[in-house]
PDB file of N, CA and C in Angstrom:
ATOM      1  N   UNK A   1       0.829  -1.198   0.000  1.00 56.00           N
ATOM      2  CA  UNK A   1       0.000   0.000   0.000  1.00 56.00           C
ATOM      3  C   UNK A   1       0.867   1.254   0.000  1.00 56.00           C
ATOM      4  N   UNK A   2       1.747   1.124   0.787  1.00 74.00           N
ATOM      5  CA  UNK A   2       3.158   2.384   0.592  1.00 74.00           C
ATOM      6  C   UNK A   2       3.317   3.061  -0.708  1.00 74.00           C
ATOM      7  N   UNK A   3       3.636   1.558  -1.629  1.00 77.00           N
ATOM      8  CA  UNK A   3       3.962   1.587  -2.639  1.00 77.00           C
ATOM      9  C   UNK A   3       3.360   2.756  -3.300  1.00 77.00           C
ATOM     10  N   UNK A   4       1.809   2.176  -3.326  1.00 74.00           N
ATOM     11  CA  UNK A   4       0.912   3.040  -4.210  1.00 74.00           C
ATOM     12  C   UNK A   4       0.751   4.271  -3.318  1.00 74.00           C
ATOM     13  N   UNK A   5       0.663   4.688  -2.199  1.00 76.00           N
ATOM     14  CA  UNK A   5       0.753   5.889  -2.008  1.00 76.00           C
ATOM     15  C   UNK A   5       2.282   6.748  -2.737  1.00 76.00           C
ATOM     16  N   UNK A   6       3.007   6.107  -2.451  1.00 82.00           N
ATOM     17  CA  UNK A   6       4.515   6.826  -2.749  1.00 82.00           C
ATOM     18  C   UNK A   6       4.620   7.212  -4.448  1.00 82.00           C
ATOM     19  N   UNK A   7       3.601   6.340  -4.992  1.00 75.00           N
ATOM     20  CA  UNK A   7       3.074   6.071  -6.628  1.00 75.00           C
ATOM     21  C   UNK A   7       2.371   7.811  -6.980  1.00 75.00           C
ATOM     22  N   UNK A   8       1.479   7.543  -6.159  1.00 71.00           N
ATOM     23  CA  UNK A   8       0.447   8.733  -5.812  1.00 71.00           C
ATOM     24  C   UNK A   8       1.124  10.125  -5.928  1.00 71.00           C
ATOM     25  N   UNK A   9       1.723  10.159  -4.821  1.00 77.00           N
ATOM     26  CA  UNK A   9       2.374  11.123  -4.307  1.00 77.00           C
ATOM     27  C   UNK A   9       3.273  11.896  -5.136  1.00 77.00           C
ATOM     28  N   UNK A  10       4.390  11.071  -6.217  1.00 76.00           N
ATOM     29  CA  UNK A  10       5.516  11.081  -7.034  1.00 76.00           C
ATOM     30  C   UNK A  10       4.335  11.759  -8.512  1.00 76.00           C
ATOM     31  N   UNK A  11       3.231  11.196  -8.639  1.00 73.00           N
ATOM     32  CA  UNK A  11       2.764  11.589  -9.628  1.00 73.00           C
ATOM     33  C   UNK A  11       1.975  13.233  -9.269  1.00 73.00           C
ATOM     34  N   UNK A  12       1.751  13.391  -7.829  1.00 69.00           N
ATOM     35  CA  UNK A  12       1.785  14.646  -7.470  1.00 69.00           C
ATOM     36  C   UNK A  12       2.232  15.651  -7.960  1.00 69.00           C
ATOM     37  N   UNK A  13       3.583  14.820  -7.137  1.00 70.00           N
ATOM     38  CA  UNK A  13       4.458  16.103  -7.764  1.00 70.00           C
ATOM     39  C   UNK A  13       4.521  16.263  -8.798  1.00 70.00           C
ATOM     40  N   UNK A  14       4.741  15.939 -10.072  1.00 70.00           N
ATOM     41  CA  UNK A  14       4.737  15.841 -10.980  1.00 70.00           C
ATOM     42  C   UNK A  14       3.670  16.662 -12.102  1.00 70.00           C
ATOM     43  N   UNK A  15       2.333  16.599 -11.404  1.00 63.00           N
ATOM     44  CA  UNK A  15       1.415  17.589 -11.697  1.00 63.00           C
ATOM     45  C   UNK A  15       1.662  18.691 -10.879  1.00 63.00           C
ATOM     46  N   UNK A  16       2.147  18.890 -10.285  1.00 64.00           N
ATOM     47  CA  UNK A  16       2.677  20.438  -9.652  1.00 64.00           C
ATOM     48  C   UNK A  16       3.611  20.747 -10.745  1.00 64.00           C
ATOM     49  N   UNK A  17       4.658  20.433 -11.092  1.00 64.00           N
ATOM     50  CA  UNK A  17       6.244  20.759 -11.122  1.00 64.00           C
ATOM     51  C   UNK A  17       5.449  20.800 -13.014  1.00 64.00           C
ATOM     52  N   UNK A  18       4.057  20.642 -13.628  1.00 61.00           N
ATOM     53  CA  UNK A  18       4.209  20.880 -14.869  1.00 61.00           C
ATOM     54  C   UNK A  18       4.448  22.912 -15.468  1.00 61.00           C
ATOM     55  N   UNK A  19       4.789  22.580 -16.497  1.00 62.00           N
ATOM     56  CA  UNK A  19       5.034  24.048 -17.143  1.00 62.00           C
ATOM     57  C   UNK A  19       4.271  24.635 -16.475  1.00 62.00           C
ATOM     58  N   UNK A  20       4.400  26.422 -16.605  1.00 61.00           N
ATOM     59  CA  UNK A  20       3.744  27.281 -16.144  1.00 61.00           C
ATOM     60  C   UNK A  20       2.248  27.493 -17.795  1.00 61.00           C
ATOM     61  N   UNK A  21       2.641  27.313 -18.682  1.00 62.00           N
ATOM     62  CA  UNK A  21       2.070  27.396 -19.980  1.00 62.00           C
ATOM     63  C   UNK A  21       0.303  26.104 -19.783  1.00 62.00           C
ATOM     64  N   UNK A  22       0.842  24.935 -19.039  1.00 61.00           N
ATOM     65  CA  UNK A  22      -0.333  24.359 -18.493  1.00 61.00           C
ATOM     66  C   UNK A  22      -0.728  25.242 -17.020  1.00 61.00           C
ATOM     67  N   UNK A  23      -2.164  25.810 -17.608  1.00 69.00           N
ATOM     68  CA  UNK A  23      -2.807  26.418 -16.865  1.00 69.00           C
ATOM     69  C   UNK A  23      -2.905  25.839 -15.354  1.00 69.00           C
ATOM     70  N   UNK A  24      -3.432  26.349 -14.599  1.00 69.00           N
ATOM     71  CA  UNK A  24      -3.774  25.773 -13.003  1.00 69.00           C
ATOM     72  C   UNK A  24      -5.099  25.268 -13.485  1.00 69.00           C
ATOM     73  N   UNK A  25      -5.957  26.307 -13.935  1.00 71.00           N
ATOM     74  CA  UNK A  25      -7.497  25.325 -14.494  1.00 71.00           C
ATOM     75  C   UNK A  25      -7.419  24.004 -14.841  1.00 71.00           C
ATOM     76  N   UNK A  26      -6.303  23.886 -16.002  1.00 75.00           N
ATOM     77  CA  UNK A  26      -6.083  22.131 -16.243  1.00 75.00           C
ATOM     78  C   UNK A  26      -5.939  21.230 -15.259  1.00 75.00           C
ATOM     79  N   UNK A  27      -4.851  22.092 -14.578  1.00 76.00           N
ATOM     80  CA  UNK A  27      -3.947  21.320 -13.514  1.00 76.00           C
ATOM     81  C   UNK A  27      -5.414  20.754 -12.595  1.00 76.00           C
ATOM     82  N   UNK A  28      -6.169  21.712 -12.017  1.00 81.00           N
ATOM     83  CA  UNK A  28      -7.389  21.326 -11.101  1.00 81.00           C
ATOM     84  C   UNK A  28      -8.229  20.119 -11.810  1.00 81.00           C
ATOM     85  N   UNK A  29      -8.225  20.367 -12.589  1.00 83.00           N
ATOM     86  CA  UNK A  29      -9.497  19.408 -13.531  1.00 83.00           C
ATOM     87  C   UNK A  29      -8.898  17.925 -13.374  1.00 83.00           C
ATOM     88  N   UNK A  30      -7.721  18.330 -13.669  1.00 84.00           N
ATOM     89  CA  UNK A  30      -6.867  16.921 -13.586  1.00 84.00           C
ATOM     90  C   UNK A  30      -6.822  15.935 -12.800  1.00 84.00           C
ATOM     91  N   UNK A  31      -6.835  16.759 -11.165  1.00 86.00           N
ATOM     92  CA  UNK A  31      -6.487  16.447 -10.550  1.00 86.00           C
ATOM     93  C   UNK A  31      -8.022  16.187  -9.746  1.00 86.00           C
ATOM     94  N   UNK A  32      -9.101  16.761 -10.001  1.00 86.00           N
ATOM     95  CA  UNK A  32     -10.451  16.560  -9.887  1.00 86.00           C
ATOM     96  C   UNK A  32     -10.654  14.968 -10.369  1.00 86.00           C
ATOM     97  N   UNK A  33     -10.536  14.858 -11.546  1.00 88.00           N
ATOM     98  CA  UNK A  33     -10.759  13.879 -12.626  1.00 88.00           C
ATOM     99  C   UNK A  33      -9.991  12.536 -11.656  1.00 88.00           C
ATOM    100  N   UNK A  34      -8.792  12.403 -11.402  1.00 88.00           N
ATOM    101  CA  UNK A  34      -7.635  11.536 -10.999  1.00 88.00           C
ATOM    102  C   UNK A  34      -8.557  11.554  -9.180  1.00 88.00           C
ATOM    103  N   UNK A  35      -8.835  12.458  -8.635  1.00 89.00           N
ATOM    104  CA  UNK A  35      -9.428  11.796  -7.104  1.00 89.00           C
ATOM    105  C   UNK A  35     -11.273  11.225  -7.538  1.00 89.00           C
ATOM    106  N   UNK A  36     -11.600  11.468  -8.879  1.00 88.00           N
ATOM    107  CA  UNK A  36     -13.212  10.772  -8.459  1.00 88.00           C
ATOM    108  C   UNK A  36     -12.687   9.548  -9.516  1.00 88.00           C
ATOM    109  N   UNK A  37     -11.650   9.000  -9.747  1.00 88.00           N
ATOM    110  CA  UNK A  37     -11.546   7.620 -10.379  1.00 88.00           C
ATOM    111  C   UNK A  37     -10.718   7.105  -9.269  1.00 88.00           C
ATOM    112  N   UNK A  38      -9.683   7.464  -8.339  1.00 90.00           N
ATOM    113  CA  UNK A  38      -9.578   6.699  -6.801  1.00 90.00           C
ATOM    114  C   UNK A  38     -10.833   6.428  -6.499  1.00 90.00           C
ATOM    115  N   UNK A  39     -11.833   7.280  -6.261  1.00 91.00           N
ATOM    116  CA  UNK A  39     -12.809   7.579  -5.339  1.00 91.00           C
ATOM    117  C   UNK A  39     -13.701   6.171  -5.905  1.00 91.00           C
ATOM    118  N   UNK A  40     -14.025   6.612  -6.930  1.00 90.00           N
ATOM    119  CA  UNK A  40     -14.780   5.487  -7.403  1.00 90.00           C
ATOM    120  C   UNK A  40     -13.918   3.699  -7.727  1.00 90.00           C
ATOM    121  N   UNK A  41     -13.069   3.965  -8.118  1.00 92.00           N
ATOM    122  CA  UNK A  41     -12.580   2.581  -7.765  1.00 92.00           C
ATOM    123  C   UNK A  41     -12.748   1.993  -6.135  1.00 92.00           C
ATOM    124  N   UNK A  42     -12.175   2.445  -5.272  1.00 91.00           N
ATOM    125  CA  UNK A  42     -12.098   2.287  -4.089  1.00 91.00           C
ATOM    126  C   UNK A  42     -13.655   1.755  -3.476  1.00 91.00           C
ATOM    127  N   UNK A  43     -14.745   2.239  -3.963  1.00 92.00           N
ATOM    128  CA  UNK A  43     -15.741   2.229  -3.976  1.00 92.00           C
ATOM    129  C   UNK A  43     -16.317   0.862  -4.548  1.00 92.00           C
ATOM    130  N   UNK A  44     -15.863   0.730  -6.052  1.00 92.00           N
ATOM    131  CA  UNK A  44     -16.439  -0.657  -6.502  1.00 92.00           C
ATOM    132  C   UNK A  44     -15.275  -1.558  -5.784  1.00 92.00           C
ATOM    133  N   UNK A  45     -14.131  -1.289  -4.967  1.00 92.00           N
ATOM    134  CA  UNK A  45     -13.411  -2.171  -4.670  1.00 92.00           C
ATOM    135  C   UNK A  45     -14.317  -2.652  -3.450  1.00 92.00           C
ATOM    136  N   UNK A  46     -14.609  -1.826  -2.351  1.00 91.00           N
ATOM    137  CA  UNK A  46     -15.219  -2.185  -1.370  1.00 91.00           C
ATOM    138  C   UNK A  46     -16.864  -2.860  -1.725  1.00 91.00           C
ATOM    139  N   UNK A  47     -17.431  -2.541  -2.423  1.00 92.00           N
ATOM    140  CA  UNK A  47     -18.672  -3.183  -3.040  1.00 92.00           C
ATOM    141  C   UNK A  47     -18.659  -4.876  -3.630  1.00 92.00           C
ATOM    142  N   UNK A  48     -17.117  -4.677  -4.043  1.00 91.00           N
ATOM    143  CA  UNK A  48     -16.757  -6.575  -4.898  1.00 91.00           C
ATOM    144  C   UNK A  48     -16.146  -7.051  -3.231  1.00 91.00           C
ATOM    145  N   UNK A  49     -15.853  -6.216  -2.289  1.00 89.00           N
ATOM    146  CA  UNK A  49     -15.769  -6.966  -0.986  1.00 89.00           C
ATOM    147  C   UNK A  49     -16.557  -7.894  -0.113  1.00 89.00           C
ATOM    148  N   UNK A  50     -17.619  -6.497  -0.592  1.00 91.00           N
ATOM    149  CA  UNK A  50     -19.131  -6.858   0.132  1.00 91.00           C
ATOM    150  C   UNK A  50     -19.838  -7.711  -0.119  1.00 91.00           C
ATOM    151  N   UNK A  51     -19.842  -8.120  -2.111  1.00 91.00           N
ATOM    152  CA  UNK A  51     -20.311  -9.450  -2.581  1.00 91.00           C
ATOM    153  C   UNK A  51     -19.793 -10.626  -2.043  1.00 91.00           C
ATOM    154  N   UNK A  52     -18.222 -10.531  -2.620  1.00 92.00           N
ATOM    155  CA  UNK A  52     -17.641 -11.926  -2.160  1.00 92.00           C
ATOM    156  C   UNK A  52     -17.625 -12.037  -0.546  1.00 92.00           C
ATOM    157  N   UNK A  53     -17.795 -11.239   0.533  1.00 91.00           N
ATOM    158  CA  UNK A  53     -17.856 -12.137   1.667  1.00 91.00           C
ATOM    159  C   UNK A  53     -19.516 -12.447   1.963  1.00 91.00           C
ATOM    160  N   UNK A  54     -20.631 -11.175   1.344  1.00 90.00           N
ATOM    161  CA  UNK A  54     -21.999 -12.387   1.619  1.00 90.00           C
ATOM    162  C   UNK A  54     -22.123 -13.343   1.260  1.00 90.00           C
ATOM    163  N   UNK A  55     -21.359 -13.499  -0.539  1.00 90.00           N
ATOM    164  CA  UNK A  55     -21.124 -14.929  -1.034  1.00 90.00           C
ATOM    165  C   UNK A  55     -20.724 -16.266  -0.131  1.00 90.00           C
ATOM    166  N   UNK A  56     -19.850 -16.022   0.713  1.00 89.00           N
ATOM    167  CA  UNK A  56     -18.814 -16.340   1.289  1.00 89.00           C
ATOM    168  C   UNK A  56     -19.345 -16.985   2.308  1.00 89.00           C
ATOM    169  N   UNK A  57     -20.631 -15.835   2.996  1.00 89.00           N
ATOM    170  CA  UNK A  57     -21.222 -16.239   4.094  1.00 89.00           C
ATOM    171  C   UNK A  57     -22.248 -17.389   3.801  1.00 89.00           C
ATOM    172  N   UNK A  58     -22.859 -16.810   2.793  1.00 88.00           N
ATOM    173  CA  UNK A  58     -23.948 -17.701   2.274  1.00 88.00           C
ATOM    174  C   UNK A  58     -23.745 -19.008   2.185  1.00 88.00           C
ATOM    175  N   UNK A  59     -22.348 -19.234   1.313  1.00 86.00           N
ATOM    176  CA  UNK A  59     -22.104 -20.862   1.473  1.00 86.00           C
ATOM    177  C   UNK A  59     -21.767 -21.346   2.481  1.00 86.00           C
ATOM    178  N   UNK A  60     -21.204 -20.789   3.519  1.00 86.00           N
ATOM    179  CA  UNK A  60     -20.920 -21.329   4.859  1.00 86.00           C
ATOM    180  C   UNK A  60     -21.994 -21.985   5.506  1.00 86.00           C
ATOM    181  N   UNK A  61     -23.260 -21.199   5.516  1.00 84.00           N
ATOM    182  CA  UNK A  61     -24.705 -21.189   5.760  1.00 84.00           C
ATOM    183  C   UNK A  61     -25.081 -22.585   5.529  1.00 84.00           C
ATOM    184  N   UNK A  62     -24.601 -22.463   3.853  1.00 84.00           N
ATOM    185  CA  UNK A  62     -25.625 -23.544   3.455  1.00 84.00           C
ATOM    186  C   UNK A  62     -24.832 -25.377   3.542  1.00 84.00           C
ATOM    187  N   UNK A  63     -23.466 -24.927   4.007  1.00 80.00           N
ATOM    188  CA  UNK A  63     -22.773 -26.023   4.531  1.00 80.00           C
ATOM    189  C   UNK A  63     -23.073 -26.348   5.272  1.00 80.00           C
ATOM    190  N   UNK A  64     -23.645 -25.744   6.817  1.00 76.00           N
ATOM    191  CA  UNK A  64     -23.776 -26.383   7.902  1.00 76.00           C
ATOM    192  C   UNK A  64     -24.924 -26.912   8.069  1.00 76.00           C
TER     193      UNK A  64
END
């Protein structure tokens, strides 16, 4: 998880440190755009969580 924060972070900077010629407007949008596709991944990540352990539960259920 480091990893990908340190991933994160490096690509930060990186959208900071662009030309002055790329606007800040871009820069925001960008960076708008890049936190609601975390946001939403993270989201269907925790949702395919939620399936596979009711799944999970369910067969346990129907084992005993």
């Amino acid at each position: 998880m480091s990893g990908a924060l340190r991933g994160i972070a490096a690509f930060h900077q990186s959208l900071v440190a662009l030309p002055p010629t790329y606007s800040m407007h871009h820069k925001a949008q960008l960076v708008w755009a890049i936190r609601h596709c975390v946001t939403l991944f993270f989201f269907f990540f925790l949702y395919g969580c939620g399936l596979w352990i009711g799944a999970a539960q369910q067969s346990v259920r129907k084992a005993l």
